[in-house]
mmCIF file of C-alpha atoms in Angstrom:
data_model
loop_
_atom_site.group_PDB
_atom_site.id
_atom_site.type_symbol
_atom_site.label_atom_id
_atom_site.label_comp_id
_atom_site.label_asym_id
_atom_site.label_seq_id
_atom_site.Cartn_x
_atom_site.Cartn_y
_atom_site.Cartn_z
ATOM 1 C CA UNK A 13 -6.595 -21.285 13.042
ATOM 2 C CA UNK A 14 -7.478 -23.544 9.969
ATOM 3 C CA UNK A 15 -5.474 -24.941 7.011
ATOM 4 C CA UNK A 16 -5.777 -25.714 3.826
ATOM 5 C CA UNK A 17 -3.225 -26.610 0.645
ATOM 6 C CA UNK A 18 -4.906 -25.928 -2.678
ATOM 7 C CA UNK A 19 -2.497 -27.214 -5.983
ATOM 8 C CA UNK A 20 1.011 -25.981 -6.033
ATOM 9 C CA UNK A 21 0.702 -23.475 -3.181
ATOM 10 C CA UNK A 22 1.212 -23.660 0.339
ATOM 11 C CA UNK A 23 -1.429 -21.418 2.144
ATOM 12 C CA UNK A 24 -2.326 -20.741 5.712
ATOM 13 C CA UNK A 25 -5.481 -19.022 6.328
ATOM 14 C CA UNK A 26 -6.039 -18.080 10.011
ATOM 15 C CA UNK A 27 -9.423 -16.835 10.776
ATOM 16 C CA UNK A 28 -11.638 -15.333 13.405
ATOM 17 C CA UNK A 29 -11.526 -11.935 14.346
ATOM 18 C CA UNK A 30 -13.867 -9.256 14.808
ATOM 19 C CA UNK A 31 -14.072 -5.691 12.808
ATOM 20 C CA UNK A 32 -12.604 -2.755 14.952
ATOM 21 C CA UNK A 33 -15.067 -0.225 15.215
ATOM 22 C CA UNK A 34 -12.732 2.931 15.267
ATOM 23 C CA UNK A 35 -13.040 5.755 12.244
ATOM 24 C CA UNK A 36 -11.043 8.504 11.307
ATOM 25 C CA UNK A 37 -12.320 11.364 10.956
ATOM 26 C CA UNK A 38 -12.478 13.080 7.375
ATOM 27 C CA UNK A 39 -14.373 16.222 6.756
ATOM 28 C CA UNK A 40 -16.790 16.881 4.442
ATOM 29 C CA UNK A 41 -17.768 14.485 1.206
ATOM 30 C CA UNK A 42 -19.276 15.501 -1.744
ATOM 31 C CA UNK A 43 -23.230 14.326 -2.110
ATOM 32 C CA UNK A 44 -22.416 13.756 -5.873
ATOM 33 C CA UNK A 45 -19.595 14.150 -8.777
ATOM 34 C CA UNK A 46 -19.897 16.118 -11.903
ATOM 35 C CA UNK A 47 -18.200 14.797 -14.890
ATOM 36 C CA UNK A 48 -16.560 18.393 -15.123
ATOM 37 C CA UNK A 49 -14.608 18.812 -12.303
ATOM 38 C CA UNK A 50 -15.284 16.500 -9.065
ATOM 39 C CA UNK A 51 -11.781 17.618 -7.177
ATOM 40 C CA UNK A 52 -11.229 20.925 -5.539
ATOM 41 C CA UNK A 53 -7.794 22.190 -3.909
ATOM 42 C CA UNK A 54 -7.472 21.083 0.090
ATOM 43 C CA UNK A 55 -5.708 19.846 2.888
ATOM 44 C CA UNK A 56 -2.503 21.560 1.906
ATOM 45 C CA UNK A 57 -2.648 20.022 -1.778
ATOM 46 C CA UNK A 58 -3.068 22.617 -4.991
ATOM 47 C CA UNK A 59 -4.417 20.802 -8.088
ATOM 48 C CA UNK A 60 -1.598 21.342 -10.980
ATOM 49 C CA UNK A 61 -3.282 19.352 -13.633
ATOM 50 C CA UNK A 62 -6.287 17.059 -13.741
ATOM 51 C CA UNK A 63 -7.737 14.748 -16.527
ATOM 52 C CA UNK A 64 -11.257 13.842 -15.708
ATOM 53 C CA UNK A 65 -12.774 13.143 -19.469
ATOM 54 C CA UNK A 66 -11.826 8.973 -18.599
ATOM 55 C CA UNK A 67 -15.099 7.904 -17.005
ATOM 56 C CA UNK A 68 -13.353 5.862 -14.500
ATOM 57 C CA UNK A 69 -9.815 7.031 -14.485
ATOM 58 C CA UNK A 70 -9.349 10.020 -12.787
ATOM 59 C CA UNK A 71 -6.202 11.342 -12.610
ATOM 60 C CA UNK A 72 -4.734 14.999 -10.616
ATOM 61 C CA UNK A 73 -1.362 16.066 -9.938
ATOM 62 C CA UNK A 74 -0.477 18.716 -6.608
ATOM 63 C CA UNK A 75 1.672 20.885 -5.231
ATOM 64 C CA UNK A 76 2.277 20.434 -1.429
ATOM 65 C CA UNK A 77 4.829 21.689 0.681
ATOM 66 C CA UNK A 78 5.608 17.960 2.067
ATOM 67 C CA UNK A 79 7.392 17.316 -1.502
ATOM 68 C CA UNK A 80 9.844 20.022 -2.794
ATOM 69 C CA UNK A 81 11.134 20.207 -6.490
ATOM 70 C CA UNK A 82 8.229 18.705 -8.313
ATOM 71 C CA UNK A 83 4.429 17.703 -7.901
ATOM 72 C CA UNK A 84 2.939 14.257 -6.852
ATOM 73 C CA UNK A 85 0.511 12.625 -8.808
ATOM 74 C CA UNK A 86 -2.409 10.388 -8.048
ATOM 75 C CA UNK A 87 -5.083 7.917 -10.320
ATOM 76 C CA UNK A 88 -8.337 8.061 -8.947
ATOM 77 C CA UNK A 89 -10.041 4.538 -10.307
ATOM 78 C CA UNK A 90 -13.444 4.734 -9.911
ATOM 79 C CA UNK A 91 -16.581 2.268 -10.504
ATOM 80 C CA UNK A 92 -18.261 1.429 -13.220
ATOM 81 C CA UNK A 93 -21.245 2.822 -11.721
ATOM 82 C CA UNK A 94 -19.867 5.754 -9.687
ATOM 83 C CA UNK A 95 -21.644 8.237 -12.480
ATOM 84 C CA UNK A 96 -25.083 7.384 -12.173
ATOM 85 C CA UNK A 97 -25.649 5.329 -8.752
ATOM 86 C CA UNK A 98 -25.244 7.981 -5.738
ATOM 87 C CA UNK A 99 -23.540 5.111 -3.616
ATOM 88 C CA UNK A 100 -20.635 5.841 -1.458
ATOM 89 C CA UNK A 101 -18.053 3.426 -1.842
ATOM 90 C CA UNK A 102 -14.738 1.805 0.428
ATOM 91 C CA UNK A 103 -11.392 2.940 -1.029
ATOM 92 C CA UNK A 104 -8.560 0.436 -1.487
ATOM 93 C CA UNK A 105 -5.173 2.691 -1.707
ATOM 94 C CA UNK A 106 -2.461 1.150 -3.985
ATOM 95 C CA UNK A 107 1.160 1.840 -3.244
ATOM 96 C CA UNK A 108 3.825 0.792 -5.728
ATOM 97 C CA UNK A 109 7.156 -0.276 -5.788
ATOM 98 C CA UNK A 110 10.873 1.637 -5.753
ATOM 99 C CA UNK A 111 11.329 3.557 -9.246
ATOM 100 C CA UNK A 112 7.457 2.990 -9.966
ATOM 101 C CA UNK A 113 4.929 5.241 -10.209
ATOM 102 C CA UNK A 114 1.322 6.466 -9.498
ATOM 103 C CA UNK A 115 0.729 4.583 -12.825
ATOM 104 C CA UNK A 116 2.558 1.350 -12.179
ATOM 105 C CA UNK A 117 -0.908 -0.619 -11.345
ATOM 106 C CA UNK A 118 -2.206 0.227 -15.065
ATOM 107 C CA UNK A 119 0.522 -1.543 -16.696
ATOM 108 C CA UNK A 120 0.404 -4.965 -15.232
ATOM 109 C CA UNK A 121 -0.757 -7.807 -17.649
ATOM 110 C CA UNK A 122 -4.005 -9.493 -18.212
ATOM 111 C CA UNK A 123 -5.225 -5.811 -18.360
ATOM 112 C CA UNK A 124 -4.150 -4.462 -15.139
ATOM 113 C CA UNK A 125 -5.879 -3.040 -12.352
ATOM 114 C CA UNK A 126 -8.616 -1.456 -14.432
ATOM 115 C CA UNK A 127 -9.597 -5.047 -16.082
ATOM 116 C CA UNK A 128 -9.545 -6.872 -12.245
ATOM 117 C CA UNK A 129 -11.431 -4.350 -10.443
ATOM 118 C CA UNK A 130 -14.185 -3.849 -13.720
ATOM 119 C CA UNK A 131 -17.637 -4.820 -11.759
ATOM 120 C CA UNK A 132 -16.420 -4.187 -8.505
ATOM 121 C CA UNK A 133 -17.931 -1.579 -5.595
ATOM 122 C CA UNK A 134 -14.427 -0.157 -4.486
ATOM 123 C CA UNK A 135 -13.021 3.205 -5.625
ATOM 124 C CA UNK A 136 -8.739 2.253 -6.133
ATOM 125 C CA UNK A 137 -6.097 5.176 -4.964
ATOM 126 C CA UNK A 138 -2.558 5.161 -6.622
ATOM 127 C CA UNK A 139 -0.983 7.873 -5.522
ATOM 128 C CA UNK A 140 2.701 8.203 -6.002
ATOM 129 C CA UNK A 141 5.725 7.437 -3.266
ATOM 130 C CA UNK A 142 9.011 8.273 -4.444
ATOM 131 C CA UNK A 143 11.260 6.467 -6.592
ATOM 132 C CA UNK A 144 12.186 5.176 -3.070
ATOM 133 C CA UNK A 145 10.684 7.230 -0.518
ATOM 134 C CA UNK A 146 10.213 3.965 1.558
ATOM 135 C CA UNK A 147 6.236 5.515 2.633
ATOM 136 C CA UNK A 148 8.205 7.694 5.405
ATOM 137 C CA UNK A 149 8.950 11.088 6.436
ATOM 138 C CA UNK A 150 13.055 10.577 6.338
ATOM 139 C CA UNK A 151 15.507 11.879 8.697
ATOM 140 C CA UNK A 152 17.364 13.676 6.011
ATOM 141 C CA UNK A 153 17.252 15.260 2.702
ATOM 142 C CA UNK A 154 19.464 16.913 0.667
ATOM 143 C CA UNK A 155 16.587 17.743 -2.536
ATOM 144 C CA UNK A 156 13.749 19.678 -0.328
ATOM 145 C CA UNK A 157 11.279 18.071 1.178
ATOM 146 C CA UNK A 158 10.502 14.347 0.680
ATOM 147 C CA UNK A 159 7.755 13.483 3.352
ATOM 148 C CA UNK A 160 6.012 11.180 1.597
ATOM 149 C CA UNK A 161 3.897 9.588 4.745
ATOM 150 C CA UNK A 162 3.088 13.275 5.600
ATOM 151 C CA UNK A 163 1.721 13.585 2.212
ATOM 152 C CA UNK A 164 -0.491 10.752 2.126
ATOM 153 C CA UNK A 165 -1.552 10.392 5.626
ATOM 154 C CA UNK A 166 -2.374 13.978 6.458
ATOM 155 C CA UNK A 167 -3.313 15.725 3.226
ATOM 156 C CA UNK A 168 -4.006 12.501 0.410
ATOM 157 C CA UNK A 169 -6.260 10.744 2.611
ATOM 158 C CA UNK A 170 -8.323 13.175 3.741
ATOM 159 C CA UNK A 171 -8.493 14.960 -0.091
ATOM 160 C CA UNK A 172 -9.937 11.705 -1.583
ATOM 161 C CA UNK A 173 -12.810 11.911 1.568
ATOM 162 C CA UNK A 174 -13.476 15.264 1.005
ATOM 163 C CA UNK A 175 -13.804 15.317 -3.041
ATOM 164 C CA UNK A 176 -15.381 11.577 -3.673
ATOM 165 C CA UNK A 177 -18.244 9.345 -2.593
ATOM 166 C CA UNK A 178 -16.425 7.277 0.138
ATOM 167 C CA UNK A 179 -16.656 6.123 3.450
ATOM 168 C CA UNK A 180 -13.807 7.985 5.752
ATOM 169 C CA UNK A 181 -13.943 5.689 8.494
ATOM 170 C CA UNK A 182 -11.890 2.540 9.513
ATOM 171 C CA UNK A 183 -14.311 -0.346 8.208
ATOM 172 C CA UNK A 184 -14.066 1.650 4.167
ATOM 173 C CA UNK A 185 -10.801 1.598 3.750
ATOM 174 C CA UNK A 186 -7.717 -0.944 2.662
ATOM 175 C CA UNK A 187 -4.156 -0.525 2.034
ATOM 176 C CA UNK A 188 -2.252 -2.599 -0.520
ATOM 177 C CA UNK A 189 1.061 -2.384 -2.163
ATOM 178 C CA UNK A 190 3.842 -4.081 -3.976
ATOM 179 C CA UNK A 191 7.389 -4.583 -2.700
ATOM 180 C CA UNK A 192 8.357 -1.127 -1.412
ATOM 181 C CA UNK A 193 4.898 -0.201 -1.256
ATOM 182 C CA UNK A 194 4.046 -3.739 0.577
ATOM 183 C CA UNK A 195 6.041 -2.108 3.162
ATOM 184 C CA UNK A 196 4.445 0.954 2.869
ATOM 185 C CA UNK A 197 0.943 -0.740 3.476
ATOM 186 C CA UNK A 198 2.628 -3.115 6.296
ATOM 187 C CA UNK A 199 3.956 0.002 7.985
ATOM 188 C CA UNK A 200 0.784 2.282 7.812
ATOM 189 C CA UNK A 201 -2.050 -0.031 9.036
ATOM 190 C CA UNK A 202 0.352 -0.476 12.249
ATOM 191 C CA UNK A 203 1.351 3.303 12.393
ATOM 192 C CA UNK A 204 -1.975 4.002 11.976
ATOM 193 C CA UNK A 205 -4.023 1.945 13.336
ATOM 194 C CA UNK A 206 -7.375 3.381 13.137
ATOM 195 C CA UNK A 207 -7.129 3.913 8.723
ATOM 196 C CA UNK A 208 -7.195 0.296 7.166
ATOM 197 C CA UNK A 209 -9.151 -3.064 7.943
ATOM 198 C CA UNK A 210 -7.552 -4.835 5.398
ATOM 199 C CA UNK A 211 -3.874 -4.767 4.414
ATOM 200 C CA UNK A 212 -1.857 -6.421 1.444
ATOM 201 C CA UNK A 213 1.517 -7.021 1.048
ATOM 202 C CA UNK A 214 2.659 -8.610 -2.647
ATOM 203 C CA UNK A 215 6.316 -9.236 -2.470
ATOM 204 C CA UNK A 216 6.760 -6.788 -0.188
ATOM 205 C CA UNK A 217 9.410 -7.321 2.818
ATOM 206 C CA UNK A 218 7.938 -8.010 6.470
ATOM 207 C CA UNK A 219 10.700 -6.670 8.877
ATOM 208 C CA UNK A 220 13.617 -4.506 9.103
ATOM 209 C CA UNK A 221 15.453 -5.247 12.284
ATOM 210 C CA UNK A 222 15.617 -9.051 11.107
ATOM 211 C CA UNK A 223 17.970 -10.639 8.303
ATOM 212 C CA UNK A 224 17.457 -10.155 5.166
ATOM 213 C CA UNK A 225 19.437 -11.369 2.047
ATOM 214 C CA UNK A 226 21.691 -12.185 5.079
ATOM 215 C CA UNK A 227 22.522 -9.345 6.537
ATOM 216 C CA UNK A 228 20.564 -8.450 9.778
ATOM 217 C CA UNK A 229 18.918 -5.265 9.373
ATOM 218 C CA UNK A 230 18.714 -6.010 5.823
ATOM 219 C CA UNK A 231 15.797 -3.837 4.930
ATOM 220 C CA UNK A 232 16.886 -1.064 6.694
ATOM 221 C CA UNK A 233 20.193 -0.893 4.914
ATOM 222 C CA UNK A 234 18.207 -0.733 1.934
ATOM 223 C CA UNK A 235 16.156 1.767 2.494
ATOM 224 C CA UNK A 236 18.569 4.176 3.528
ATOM 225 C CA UNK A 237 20.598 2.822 0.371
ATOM 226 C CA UNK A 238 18.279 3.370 -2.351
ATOM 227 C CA UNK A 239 17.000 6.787 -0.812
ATOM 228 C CA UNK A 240 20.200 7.959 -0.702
ATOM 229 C CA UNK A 241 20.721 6.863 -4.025
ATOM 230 C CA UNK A 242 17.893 8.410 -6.261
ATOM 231 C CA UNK A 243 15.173 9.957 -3.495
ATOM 232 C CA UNK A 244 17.368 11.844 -1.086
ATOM 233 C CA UNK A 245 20.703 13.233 -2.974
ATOM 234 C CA UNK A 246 22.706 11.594 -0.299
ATOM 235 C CA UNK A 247 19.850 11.691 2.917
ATOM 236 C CA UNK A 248 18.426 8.970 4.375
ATOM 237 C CA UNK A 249 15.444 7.100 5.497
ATOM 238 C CA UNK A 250 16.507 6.212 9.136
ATOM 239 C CA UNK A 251 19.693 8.153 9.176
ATOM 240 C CA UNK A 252 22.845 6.844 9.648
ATOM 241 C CA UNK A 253 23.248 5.743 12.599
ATOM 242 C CA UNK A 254 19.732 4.607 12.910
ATOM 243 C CA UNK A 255 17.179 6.490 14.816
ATOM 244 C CA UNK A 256 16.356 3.905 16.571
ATOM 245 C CA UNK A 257 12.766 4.664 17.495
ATOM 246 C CA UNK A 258 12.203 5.840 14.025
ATOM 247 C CA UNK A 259 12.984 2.395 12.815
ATOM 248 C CA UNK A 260 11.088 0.306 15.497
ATOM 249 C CA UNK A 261 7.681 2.871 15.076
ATOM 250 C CA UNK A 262 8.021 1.926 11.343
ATOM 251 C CA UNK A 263 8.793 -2.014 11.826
ATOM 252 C CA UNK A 264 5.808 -4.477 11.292
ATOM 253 C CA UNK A 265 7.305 -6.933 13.671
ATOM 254 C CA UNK A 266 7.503 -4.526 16.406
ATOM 255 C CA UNK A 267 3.839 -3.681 16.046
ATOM 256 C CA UNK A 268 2.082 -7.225 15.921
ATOM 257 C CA UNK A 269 -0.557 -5.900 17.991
ATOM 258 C CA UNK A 270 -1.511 -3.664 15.771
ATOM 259 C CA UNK A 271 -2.589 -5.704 13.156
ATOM 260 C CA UNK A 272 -4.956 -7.924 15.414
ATOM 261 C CA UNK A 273 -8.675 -7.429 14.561
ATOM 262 C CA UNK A 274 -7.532 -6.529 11.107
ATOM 263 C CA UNK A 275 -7.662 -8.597 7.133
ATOM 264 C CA UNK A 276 -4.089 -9.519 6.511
ATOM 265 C CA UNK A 277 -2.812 -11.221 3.271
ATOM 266 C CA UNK A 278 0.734 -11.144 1.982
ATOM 267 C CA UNK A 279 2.484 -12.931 -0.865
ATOM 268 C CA UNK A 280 6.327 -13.981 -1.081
ATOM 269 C CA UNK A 281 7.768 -15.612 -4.025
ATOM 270 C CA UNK A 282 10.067 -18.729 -3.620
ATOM 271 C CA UNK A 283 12.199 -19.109 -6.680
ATOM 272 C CA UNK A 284 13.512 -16.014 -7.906
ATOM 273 C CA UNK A 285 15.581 -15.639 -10.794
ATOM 274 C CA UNK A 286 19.091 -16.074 -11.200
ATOM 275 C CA UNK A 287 20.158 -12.254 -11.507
ATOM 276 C CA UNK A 288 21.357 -10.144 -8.567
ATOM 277 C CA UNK A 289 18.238 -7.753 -7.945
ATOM 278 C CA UNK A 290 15.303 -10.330 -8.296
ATOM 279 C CA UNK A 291 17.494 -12.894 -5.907
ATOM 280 C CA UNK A 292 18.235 -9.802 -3.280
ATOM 281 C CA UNK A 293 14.822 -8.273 -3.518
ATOM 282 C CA UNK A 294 12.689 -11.913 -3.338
ATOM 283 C CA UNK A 295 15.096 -13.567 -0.848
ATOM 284 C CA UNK A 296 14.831 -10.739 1.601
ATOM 285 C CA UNK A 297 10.512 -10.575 1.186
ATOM 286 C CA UNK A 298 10.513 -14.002 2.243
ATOM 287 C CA UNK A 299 12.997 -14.503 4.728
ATOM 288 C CA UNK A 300 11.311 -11.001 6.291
ATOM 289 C CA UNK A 301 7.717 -12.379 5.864
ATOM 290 C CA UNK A 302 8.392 -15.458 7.397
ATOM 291 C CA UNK A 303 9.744 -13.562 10.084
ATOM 292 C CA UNK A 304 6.692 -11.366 10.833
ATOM 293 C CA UNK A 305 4.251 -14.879 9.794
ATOM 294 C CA UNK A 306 5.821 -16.280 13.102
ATOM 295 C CA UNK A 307 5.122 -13.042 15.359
ATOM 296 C CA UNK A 308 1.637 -12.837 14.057
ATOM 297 C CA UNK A 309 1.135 -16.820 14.774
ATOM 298 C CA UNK A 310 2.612 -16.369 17.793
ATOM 299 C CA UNK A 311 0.126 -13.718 18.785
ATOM 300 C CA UNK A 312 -2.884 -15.309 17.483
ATOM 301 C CA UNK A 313 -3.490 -13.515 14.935
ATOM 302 C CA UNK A 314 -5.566 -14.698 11.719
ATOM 303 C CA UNK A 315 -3.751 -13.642 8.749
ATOM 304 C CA UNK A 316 -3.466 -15.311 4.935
ATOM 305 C CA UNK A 317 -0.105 -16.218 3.552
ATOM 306 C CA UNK A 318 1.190 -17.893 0.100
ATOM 307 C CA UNK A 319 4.621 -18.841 -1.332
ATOM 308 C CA UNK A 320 4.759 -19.857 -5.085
ATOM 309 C CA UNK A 321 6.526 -19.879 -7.375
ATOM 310 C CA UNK A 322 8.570 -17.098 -9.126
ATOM 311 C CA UNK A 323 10.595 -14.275 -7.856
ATOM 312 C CA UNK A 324 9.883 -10.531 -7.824
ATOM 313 C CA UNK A 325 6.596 -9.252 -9.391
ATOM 314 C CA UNK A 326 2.992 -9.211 -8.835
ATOM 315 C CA UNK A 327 0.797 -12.227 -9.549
ATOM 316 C CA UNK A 328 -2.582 -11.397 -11.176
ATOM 317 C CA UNK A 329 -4.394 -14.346 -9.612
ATOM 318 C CA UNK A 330 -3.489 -13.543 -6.435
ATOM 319 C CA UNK A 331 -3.900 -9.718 -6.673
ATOM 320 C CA UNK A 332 -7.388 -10.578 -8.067
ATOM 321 C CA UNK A 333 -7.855 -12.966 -5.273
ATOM 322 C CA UNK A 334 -7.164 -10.332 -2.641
ATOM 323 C CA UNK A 335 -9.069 -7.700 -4.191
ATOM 324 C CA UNK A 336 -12.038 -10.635 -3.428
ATOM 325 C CA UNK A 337 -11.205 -10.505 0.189
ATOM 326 C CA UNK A 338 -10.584 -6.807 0.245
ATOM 327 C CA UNK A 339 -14.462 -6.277 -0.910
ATOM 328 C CA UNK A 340 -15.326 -8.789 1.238
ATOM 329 C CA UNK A 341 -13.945 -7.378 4.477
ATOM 330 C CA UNK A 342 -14.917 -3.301 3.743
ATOM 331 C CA UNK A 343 -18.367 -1.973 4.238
ATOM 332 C CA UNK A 344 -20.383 -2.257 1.035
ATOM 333 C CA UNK A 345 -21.028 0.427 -1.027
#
C-alpha cells in the first residue's frame, strides 16, 4: 500500500494486484457494423426504436418482459474510430443516478461524456435503471415488472456482445456509476464477480447495513423509500421487513472478497450544501464509503479513494481521471 497527497485532496492509492483471468461467456459478436443497422433483437430484448445516423451515438430502446408498462432505453457511445478500424474494443457500462436517465452522462458540463471519452479505445453503455430501481430485482411491485438487474445482467450485457465489436470476457469490461448507480456498479462487480475488472463509484454510497445520515441501515431505508415512492407504486427494494439475505447478497461490505484482484476507485464529497437532499445524500456516501474503505484496507485490498470538496454531483476531473485508469486496466482494443 502506497500514499500520496496531491493539492487539496486527500488520496490513498493502494496497489498491487493481479488481473483475474475469468470471462463470461457471451455468444456471438458481429465481425463488423454497418452504418444502417448494427443491432438486431436478442436475449429477450425487442428493438422499439433505434437512431443510428450519430456516428458515435447510438441509441435503441426495448421491450423485455423484466420491465412492464414501458420500454428501457440504452446510448451506445462508440469510438471515434469504431467505423473504419475493425478493432474490438472493452466496454465501460455507465449507470446513473435516482430520477436520471439513460441520457444523464450527455448532459454533464465541460461537454459530457462524449467530449471526455473523444480519442479514447472504449465503447461507453448507458443503459437506463429506474427512476430508483436501486440496480435490483425487488421483492415487490405493485406497476409490473421492475427487474432492473435481470435486465441488464442477463439480457443488456449479453445484447451489447452479441451486436458490437467488444470483448465479452472479464479483463473488457468496467462498471461505473453515479450515486444510485455507484451502488449499482459497487453491487454488481461483487454479485458478479466474473463481469467487471474495474469498478467506479462517484458519490455513490458504500454500505447498507451501516449508518448512514445517522440512521443504521441508512441506505437500505432509502432504497425501499424512494422505490416505493416513484419505481414501485408502494413495493419495495428489500421488502419490509428486510429479506435479509437479499440485503447482505447486495451489500458491498459483506462482499470484500469479491472485489480483491479487481480496479477500484470511488469518490465522496466532503462539504455538501446546506439544503436537505445534497446534506442526506453526500453525508450518507461518505460515512458509507468510509465504511467499506476500512473493510477493503482491512483485507488488503488496493483500491483508490478521494474526498474533496463539494457535495452531491459528479466531478469532471475526476470522472476523466478514472476513465484514464479504466483504459488502463481493460484489455486494449
Amino acid at each position: 500500500m502506497s500514499e500520496h497527497r496531491p493539492t487539496r485532496r486527500n488520496v490513498l492509492k493502494a496497489v498491487g494486484g493481479v488481473s483475474a483471468a475469468m470471462a463470461l461467456g457471451g455468444g456471438s459478436v458481429l465481425a463488423s457494423a454497418t452504418a444502417a443497422s448494427a443491432a438486431g433483437d436478442g436475449r429477450g430484448l425487442r428493438i422499439t426504436e433505434r437512431g443510428e445516423a450519430d456516428p458515435r451515438m447510438w441509441y435503441y430502446r426495448f421491450q423485455t418482459a423484466a420491465i412492464g408498462g414501458w420500454t428501457p432505453a440504452v446510448n451506445v457511445l462508440l469510438p471515434d474510430d469504431y467505423h473504419t478500424s475493425g478493432r474490438r474494443y472493452p466496454v465501460l457500462y455507465l449507470l446513473h443516478g435516482g430520477k436520471g436517465d439513460f441520457i444523464e452522462f450527455d448532459r454533464l458540463p465541460e461537454g459530457g461524456i462524449r467530449a471526455w471519452t473523444a480519442g479514447k479505445p472504449l465503447i461507453v453503455v448507458m443503459p437506463d435503471g429506474g427512476q430508483a430501481g436501486w440496480y435490483s430485482n425487488p421483492v415487490s411491485s405493485n406497476v409490473g415488472a421492475r427487474n432492473w438487474e435481470y435486465f441488464h445482467i442477463e439480457q443488456l450485457i449479453p445484447w451489447i456482445d452479441d451486436n458490437f465489436r467488444t470483448y465479452a470476457e472479464y479483463d473488457g469490461r468496467a462498471v461505473s456509476g453515479f450515486s444510485m448507480g455507484g451502488f449499482g456498479a459497487l453491487k454488481y462487480t461483487a454479485k458478479y464477480w466474473g463481469h467487471f475488472a474495474s469498478v467506479s463509484s462517484h458519490s455513490g454510497p458504500a454500505s447498507l447495513r451501516g449508518v448512514a445520515g445517522g440512521l443504521p441501515g441508512g441506505v437500505v431505508h432509502w432504497a425501499n423509500l424512494s422505490s416505493a415512492a416513484v419505481e414501485l407504486g408502494g413495493g419495495t427494494v428489500y421488502g419490509v421487513p428486510w429479506d435479509q439475505n437479499r440485503v447482505s447478497m447486495d451489500n458491498p461490505c459483506e462482499r470484500v472478497e469479491s472485489y480483491r484482484n479487481k480496479r477500484i476507485f470511488m469518490v465522496a464529497g466532503t462539504s455538501p450544501l446546506p439544503t436537505f437532499w445534497d446534506r442526506f445524500n453526500e453525508t450518507a456516501v461518505l460515512d458509507t464509503q468510509r465504511e467499506f474503505r476500512g473493510f477493503l484496507g482491512r483485507a488488503g485490498i488496493p483500491h483508490e479513494w478521494h474526498e474533496v470538496d463539494g457535495g452531491h454531483w459528479v466531478r469532471p476531473d475526476l470522472f476523466r481521471q478514472d476513465l484514464d485508469g479504466i483504459v488502463d486496466r481493460l484489455r486494449k482494443a
